[in-house]
XYZ file of C-alpha atoms in Angstrom:
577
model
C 35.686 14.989 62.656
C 33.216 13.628 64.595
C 33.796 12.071 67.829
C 33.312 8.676 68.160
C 29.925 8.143 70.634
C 28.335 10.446 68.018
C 29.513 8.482 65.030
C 27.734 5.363 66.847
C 24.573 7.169 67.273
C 24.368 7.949 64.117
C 25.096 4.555 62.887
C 22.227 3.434 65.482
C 19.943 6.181 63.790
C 20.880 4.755 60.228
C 20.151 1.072 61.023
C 16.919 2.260 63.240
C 15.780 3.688 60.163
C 16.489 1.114 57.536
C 15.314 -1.442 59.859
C 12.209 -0.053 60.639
C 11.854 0.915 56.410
C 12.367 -2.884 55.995
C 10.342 -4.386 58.288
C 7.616 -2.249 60.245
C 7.017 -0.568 56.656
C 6.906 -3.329 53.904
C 3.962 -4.173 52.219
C 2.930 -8.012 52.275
C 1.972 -8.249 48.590
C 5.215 -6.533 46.777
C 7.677 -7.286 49.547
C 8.916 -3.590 49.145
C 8.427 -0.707 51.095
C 4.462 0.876 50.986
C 4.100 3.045 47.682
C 0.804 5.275 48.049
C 0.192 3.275 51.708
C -3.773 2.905 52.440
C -5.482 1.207 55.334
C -8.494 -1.065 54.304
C -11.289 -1.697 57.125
C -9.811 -4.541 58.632
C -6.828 -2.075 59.335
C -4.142 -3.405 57.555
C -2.300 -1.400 55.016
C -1.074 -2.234 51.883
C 0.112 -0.456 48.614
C -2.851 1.520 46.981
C -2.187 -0.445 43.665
C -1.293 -3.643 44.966
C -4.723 -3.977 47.103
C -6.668 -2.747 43.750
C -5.042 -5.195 41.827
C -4.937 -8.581 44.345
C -8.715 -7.729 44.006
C -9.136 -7.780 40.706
C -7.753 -11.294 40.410
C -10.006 -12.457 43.109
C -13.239 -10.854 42.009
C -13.722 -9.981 45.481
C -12.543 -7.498 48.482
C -10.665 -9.819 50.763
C -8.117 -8.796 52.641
C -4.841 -11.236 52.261
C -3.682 -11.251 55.909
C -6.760 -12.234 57.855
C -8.749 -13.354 55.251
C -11.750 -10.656 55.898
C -14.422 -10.579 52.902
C -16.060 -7.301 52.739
C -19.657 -7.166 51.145
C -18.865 -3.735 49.017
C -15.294 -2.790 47.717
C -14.224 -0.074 50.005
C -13.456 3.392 49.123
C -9.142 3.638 48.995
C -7.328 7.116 49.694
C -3.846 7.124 50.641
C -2.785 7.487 54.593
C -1.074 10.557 54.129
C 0.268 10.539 57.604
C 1.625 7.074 57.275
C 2.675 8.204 54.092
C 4.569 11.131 54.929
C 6.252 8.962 58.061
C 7.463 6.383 55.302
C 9.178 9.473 53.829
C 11.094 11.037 56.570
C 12.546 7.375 57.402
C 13.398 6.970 53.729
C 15.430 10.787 54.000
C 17.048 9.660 57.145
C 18.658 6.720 55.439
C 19.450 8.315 52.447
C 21.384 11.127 54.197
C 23.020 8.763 56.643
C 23.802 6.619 53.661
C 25.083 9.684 51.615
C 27.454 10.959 54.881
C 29.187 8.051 54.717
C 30.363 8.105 51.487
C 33.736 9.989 50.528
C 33.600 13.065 47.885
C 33.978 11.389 44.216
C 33.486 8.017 45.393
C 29.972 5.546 44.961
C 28.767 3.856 48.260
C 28.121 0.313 45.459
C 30.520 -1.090 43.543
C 29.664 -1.372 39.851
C 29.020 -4.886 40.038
C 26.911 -4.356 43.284
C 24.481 -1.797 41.618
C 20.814 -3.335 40.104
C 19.815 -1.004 38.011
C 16.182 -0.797 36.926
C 15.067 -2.225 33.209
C 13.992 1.206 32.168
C 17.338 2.893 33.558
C 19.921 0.780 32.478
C 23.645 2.002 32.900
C 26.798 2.334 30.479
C 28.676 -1.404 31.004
C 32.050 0.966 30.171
C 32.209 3.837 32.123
C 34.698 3.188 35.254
C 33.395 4.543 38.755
C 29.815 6.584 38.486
C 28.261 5.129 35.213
C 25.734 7.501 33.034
C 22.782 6.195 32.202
C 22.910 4.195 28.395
C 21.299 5.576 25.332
C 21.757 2.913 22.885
C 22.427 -0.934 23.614
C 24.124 -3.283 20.540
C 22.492 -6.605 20.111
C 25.950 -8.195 18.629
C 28.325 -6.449 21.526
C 26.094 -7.344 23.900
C 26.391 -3.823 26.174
C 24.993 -1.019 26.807
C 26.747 2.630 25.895
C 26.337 6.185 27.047
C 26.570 9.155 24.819
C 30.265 9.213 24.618
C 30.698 5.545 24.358
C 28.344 4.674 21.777
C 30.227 7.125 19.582
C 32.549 4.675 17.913
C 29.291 2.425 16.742
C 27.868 5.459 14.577
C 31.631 6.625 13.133
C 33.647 3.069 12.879
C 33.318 1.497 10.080
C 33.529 -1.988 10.979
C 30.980 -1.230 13.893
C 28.188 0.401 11.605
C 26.580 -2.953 10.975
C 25.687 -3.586 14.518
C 22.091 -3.153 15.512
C 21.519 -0.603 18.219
C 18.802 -0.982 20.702
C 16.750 1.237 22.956
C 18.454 0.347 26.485
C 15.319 0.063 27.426
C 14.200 -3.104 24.970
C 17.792 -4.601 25.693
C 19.284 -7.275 28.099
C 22.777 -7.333 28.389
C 22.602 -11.135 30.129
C 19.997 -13.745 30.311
C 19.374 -12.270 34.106
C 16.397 -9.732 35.239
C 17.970 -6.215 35.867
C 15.522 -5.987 38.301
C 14.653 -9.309 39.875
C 18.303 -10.869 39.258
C 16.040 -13.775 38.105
C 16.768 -16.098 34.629
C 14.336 -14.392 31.715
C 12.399 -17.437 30.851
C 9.495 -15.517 29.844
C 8.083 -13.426 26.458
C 5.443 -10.582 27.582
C 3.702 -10.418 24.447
C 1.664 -7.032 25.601
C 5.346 -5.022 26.437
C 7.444 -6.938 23.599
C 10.234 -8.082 26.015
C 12.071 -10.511 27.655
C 10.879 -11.004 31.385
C 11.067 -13.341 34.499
C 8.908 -15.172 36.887
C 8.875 -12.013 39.285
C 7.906 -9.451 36.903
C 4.771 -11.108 36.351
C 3.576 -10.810 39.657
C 4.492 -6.932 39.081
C 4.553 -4.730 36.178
C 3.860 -7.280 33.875
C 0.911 -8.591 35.755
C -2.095 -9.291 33.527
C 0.334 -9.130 30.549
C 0.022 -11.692 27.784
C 2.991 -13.993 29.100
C 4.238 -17.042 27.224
C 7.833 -19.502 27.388
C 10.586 -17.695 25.624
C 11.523 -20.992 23.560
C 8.096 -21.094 22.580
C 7.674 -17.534 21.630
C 11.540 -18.176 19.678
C 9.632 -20.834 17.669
C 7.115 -18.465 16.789
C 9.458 -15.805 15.240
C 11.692 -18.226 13.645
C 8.758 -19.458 11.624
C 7.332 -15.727 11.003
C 10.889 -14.825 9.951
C 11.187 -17.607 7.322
C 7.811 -16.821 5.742
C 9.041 -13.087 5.655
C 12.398 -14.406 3.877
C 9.868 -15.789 1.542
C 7.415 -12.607 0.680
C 11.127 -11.089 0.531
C 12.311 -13.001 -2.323
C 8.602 -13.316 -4.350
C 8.615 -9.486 -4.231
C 12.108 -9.261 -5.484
C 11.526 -11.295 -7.923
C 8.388 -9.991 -9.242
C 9.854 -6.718 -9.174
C 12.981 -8.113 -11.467
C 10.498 -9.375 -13.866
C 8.939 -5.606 -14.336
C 11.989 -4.527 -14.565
C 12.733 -6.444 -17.617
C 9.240 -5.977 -19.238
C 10.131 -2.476 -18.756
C 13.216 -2.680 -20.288
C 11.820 -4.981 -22.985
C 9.165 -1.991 -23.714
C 11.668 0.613 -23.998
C 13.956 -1.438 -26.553
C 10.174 -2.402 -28.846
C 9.455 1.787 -28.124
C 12.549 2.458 -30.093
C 12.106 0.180 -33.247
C 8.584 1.160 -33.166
C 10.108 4.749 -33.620
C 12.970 4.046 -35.562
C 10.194 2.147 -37.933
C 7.704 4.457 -38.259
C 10.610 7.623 -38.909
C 11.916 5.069 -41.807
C 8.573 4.258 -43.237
C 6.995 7.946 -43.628
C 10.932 9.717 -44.975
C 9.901 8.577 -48.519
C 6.591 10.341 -48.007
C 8.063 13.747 -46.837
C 10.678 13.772 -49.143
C 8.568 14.076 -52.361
C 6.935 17.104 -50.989
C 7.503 20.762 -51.266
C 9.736 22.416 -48.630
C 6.998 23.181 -46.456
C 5.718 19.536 -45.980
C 9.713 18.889 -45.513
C 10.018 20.986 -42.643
C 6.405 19.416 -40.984
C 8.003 16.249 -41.126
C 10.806 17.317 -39.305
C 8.777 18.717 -36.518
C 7.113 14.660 -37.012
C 10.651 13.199 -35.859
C 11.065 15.486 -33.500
C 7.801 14.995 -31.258
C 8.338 11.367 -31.875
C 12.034 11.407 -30.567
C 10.646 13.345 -27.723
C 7.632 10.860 -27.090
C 10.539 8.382 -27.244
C 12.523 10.378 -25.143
C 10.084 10.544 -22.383
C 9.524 6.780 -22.557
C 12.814 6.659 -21.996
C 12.886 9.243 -19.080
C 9.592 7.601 -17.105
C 11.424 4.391 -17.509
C 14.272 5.442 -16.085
C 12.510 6.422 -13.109
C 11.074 3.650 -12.916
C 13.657 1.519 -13.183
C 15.569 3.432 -10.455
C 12.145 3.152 -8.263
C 12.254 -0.385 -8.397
C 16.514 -1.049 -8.474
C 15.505 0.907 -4.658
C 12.920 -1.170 -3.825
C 15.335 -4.170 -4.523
C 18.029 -2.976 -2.233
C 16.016 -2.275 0.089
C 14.616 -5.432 0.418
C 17.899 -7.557 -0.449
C 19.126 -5.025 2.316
C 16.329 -6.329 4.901
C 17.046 -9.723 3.691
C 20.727 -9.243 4.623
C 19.463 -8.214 8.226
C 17.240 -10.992 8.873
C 20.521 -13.790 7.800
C 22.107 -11.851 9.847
C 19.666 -11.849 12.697
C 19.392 -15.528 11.775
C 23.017 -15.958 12.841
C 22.560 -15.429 16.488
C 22.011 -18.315 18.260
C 20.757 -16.643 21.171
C 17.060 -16.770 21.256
C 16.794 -13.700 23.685
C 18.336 -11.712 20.927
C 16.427 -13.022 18.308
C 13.009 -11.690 19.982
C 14.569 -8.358 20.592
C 15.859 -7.823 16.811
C 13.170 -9.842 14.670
C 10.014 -6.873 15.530
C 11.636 -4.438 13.843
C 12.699 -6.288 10.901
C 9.386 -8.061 10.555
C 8.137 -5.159 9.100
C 8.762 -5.057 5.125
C 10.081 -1.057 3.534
C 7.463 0.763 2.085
C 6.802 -0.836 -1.603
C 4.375 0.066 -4.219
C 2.147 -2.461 -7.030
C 3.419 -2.461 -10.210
C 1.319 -4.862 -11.225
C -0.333 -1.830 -13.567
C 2.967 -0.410 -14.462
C 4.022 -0.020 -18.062
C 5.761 2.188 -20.835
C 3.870 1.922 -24.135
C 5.847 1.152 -26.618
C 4.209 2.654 -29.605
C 4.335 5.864 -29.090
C 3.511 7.181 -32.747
C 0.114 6.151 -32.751
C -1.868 9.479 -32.941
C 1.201 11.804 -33.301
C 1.614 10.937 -36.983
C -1.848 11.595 -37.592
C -1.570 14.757 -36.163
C 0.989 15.944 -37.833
C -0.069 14.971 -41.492
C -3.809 16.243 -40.724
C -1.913 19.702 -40.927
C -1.251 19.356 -44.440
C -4.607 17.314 -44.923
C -5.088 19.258 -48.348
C -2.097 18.432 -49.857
C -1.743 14.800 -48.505
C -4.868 13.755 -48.325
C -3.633 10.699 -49.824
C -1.363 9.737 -46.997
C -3.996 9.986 -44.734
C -6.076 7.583 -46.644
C -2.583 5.202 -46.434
C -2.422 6.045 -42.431
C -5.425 4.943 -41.693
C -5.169 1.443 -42.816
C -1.697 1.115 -40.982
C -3.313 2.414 -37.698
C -6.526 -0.059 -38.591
C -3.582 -2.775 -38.650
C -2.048 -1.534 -35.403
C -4.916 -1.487 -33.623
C -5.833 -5.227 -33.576
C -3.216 -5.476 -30.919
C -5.362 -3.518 -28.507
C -8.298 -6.092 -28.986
C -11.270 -6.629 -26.654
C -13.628 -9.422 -26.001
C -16.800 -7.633 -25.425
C -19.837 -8.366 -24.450
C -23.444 -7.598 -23.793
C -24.684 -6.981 -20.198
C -28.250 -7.809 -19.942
C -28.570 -5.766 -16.125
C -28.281 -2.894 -18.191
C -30.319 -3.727 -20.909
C -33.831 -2.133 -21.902
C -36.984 -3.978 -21.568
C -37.627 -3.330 -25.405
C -34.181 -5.660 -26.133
C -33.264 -8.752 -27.154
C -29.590 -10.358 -26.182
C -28.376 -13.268 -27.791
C -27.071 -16.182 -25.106
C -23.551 -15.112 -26.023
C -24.083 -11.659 -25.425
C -23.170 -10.449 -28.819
C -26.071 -9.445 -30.858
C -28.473 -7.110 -29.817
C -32.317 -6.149 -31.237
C -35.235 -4.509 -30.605
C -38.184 -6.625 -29.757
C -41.871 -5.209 -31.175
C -43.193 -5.160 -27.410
C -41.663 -4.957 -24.422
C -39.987 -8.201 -22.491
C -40.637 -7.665 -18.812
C -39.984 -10.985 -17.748
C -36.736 -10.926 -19.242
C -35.428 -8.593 -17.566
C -36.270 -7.398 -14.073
C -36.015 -3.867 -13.191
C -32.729 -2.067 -11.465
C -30.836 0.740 -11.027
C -28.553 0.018 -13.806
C -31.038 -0.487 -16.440
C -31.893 1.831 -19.717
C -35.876 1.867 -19.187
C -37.031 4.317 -21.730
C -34.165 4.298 -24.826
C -33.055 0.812 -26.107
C -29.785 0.963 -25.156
C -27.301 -1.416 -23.575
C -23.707 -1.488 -22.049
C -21.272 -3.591 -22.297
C -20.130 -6.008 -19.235
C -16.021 -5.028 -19.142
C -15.502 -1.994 -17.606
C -12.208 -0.061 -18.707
C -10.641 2.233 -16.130
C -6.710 2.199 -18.086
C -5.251 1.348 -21.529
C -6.273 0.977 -24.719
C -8.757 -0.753 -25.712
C -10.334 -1.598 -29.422
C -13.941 -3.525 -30.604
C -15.795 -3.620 -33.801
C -19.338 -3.789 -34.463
C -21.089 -5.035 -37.264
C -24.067 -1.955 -38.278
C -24.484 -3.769 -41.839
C -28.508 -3.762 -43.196
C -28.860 -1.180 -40.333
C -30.721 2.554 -40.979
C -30.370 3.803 -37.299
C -27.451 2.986 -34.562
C -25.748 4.240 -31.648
C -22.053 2.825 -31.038
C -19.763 4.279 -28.975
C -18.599 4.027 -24.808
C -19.757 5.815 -22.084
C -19.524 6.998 -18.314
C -20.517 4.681 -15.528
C -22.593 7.396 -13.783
C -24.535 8.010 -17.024
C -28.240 8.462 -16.875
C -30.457 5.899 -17.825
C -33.911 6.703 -16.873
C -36.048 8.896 -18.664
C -34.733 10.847 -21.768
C -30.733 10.677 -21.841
C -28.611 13.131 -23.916
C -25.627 11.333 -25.891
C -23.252 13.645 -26.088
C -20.073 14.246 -24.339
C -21.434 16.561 -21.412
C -24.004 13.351 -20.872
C -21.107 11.123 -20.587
C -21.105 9.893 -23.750
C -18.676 9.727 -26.665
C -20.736 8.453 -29.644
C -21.547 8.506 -33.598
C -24.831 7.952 -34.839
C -26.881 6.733 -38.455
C -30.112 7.759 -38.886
C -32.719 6.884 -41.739
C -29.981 5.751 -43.484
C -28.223 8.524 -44.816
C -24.964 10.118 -43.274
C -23.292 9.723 -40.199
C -23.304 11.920 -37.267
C -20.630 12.416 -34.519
C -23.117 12.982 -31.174
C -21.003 16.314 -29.591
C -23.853 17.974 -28.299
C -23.810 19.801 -31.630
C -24.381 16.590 -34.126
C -21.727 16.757 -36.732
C -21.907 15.548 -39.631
C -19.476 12.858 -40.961
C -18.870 12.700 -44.834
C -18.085 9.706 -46.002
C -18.217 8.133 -49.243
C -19.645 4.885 -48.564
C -21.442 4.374 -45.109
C -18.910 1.570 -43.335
C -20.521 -1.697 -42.403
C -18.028 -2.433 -39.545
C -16.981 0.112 -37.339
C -14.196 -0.174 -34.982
C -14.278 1.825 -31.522
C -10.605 2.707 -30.196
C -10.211 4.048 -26.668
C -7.276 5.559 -25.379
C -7.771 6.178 -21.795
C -4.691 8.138 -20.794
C -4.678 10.279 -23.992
C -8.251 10.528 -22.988
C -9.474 9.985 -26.887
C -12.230 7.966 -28.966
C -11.890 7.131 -32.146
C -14.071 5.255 -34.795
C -12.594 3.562 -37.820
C -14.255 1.987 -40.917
C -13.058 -1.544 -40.068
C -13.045 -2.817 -43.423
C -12.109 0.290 -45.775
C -9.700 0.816 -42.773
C -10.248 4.523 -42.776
C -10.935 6.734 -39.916
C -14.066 8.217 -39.074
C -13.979 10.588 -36.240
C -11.863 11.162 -32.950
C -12.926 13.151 -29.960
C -10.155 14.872 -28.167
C -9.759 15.743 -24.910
C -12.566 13.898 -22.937
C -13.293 13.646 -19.572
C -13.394 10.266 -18.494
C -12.106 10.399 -14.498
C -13.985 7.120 -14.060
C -15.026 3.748 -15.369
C -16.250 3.218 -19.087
C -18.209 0.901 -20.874
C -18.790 0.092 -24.760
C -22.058 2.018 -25.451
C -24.825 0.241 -28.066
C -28.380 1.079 -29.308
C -30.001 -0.378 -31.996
C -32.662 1.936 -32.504
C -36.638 0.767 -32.990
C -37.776 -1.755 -36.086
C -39.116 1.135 -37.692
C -41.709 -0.649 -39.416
C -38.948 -3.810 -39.897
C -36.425 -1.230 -42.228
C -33.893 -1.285 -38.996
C -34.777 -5.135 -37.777
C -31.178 -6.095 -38.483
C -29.291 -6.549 -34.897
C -26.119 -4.865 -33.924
C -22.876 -7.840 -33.310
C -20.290 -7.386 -31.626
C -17.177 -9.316 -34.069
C -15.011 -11.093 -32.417
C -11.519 -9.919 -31.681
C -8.978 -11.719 -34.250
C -6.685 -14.302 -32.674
C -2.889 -14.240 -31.313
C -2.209 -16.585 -34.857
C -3.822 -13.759 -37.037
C -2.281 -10.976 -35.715
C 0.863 -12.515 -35.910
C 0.268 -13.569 -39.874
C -0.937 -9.937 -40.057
C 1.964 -7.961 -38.643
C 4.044 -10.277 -41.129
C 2.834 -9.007 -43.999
């Protein structure tokens, strides 16, 4: 043990120290003890970031003791010897502090510590308190590693919200000011007083905390809002999806009933093709049912997820506390990832082209149930119908477009004035476009070709060519048939083929399938089909494709017309029949 004069001196040494720290060493701007210390001309000293920053918010290099204005900002570096005396005074009182204090004891009680915002303690350890990992918005308190446990394994504690400590205020006071935290720093996302805006949170977008409540509080009820419209809109797909699945299965259950009787009078062979039929269509059913499913489940987690941030936010909207409310609204502000499914749907006639396909195998020997196909799909098809019409800012000089935009002929000279040139525009071949563009779906058009000898009709790629000579054909971008000189058809696959027909059709209707990536044309009227092309690569906007072909000397004058698509009444009187 020490003996007693020595204990005194020391003592002396200790408050020497700490009094010298506090007064002879305190900088005038902070009111703490000099961090980086410099000495500006005048010779005062200050902190090295308080100086820079006092002026910044003057505009000018004054010094704020005596009030001296220096012409040009002076160059800063840090008094290292002042520095380095600050130091030693700073070790003396920590060791003198540190000798005093007994082996497993604190020199502060637990209520007498301040702790820092950024190194906020456990509120339940007893004695020396770790340092908090997590802080709960409903307990109100801050928890170390070991006492935060019970939050992530109790049951009944699961629901709170955790916190970074860092984020959280366990009273309405300034860990580090002990001042009331009126204030919102907008920049830092945090409660803070009047003193931490002269310090770290100087320059910070600062507003009232009631204010700043008011704010959220009306944020949070338009989020409840969005919350609920996307619920509900997602509810509603649900059901069309549903909806599509239960039409997918009559549709199939239908079409297996209304082709048995045609199987059945057939030889053995044809038997066992239409079993393969039932099967690929149970299997396209099948797979409806399978994408639907995941679907469905997609969008039942979507819902929960949002009902579940819902819950949160009524919860949130339960604590009265606006302090609270700032510190648990950010997070919950921002919606779980969702997707549009505004362009989601299961088809629900799935037996459109796989009947076809399967009977075309046997065309010799059924050739008459193909004939009977055709008119049902001709029928089926109206549902898939298109208003189209002419765009004249693709149209060739040599054309004329009626004001509706449904007929189209070639002039005998060209019509300049009508149309100006662009990019877009056929200036060579008289072709046109049509205005929709079709990117999904299936779509379906007829166009009238009667008293015509030569035609184009068909759909092609937005990045066609259309100066110069253009090649219809697939590898052009097109997907096409053709008449010329009135005699036979022609499908336009880079190698023409040639279309046999009996009688040359004076309506033909253009189906496109985009995700089966086919085009098909159809005798409207005889309700036969004509072609199909397989396999094509669309991987980008299409358009309905039209030319008329020249006068040739009046025999082709007639124009092509687009028909218009049959109303919701008649398709409803035909399905009926």
């Amino acid at each position: 043990m020490k003996p007693p004069h020595m204990m005194r001196r020391q003592t002396v040494g200790k408050n020497m120290a700490s009094h010298l720290l506090k007064e002879q060493f305190k900088c005038c701007i902070c009111l703490d003890i000099y961090t980086d210390p410099v000495s500006i001309p005048c010779a005062h000293n200050f902190c090295l970031v308080c100086i820079e920053g006092y002026w910044d918010i003057k505009g000018k290099s004054e010094c704020p003791l005596c009030k001296n204005t220096f012409r040009k900002r002076p160059s800063l570096n840090i008094n290292l010897d002042f520095a380095n005396m600050i130091e030693v005074l700073k070790r003396a009182t920590q060791e003198d502090g540190d000798a005093e204090v007994q082996p497993g004891s604190s020199s502060l009680l637990p209520s007498q510590r301040s702790f820092d915002a950024d190194n906020a303690a456990c509120d339940v350890c007893q004695g020396d308190k770790l340092p908090a990992v997590k802080s709960c918005l409903v307990c109100q308190a801050s928890y170390c590693e070991t006492h935060v446990e019970p939050h992530c394994t109790v049951p009944a504690l699961q629901w709170h919200r955790l916190l970074d400590p860092a984020s959280f205020t366990s009273s309405h006071v300034c860990r580090k000011h002990d001042e009331p935290l009126t204030l919102f720093c907008k920049t830092d996302q945090r409660p803070v007083c009047a003193k931490c805006t002269d310090g770290t949170h100087r320059r910070h977008q600062v507003v009232p905390l009631e204010k700043e409540s008011k704010r959220i509080k009306s944020h949070m009820k338009a989020t409840k809002m969005n919350i609920q419209q996307l619920i509900q809109t997602r509810k509603r797909k649900m059901e069309e999806i549903r909806n599509s699945v239960d039409q997918s299965k009559k549709n199939t259950d239908r079409e297996i009933e209304s082709n048995a009787h045609v199987y059945t009078t057939l030889i053995k062979a044809i038997h066992e093709h239409y079993s393969g039929l039932v099967e690929e269509l149970e299997e396209k059913h099948a797979e409806a049912e399978r994408q639907a499913k995941e679907l469905l489940d997609e969008l039942e987690q979507e819902i929960q997820e949002l009902q579940m941030r819902g819950d949160e936010l009524r919860q949130l909207k339960l604590i009265k506390n606006p302090l609270h409310l700032l510190q648990g609204f950010p997070s919950l502000s921002i919606l779980p990832p969702t997707q549009d499914w505004s362009d989601v749907a299961i088809h629900a006639d799935n037996s459109l082209w796989t009947v076809r396909r399967a009977i075309n195998k046997l065309s010799d020997v059924c050739q008459a149930f193909v004939n009977q196909l055709s008119a049902e799909e001709a029928e089926k098809m109206n549902q898939y119908a298109v208003d189209v019409t002419l765009d004249p800012e693709t149209a060739s000089g040599w054309l004329m477009l009626s004001p509706d935009g449904k007929k189209v002929s070639v002039s005998s000279q060209k019509r300049k004035t009508s149309f100006p040139e662009n990019p877009q525009r056929f200036d060579t071949c008289v072709c046109v476009l049509g205005k929709q563009s079709f990117t999904s779906g299936r779509r379906y058009w007829v166009v009238q070709v009667k008293d015509k000898t030569d035609w184009d009709i068909g759909i092609a790629r937005k990045s066609i060519n259309r100066k110069g000579s253009i090649s219809v054909c697939p590898d052009g971008g097109f997907w096409a048939i053709c008449r010329r000189q009135g005699g036979s058809l022609t499908a336009c696959a880079g190698r023409s083929i040639p279309l046999h027909l009996q009688k040359a059709p004076e309506k033909v209707g253009v189906f496109l399938d985009y995700e089966e990536r086919s085009v098909s044309f159809y005798d409207a009227e005889a309700k036969t089909h004509i072609y199909t092309y397989s396999g094509c690569d669309f991987a980008e906007p299409l358009y309905a494709y039209f030319n008329p072909c020249v006068q040739n000397s009046g025999k082709n004058a007639a124009p092509l017309v687009i028909c218009a698509p049959p109303t919701r009444h008649e398709l409803t009187i035909e399905s009926s029949v």
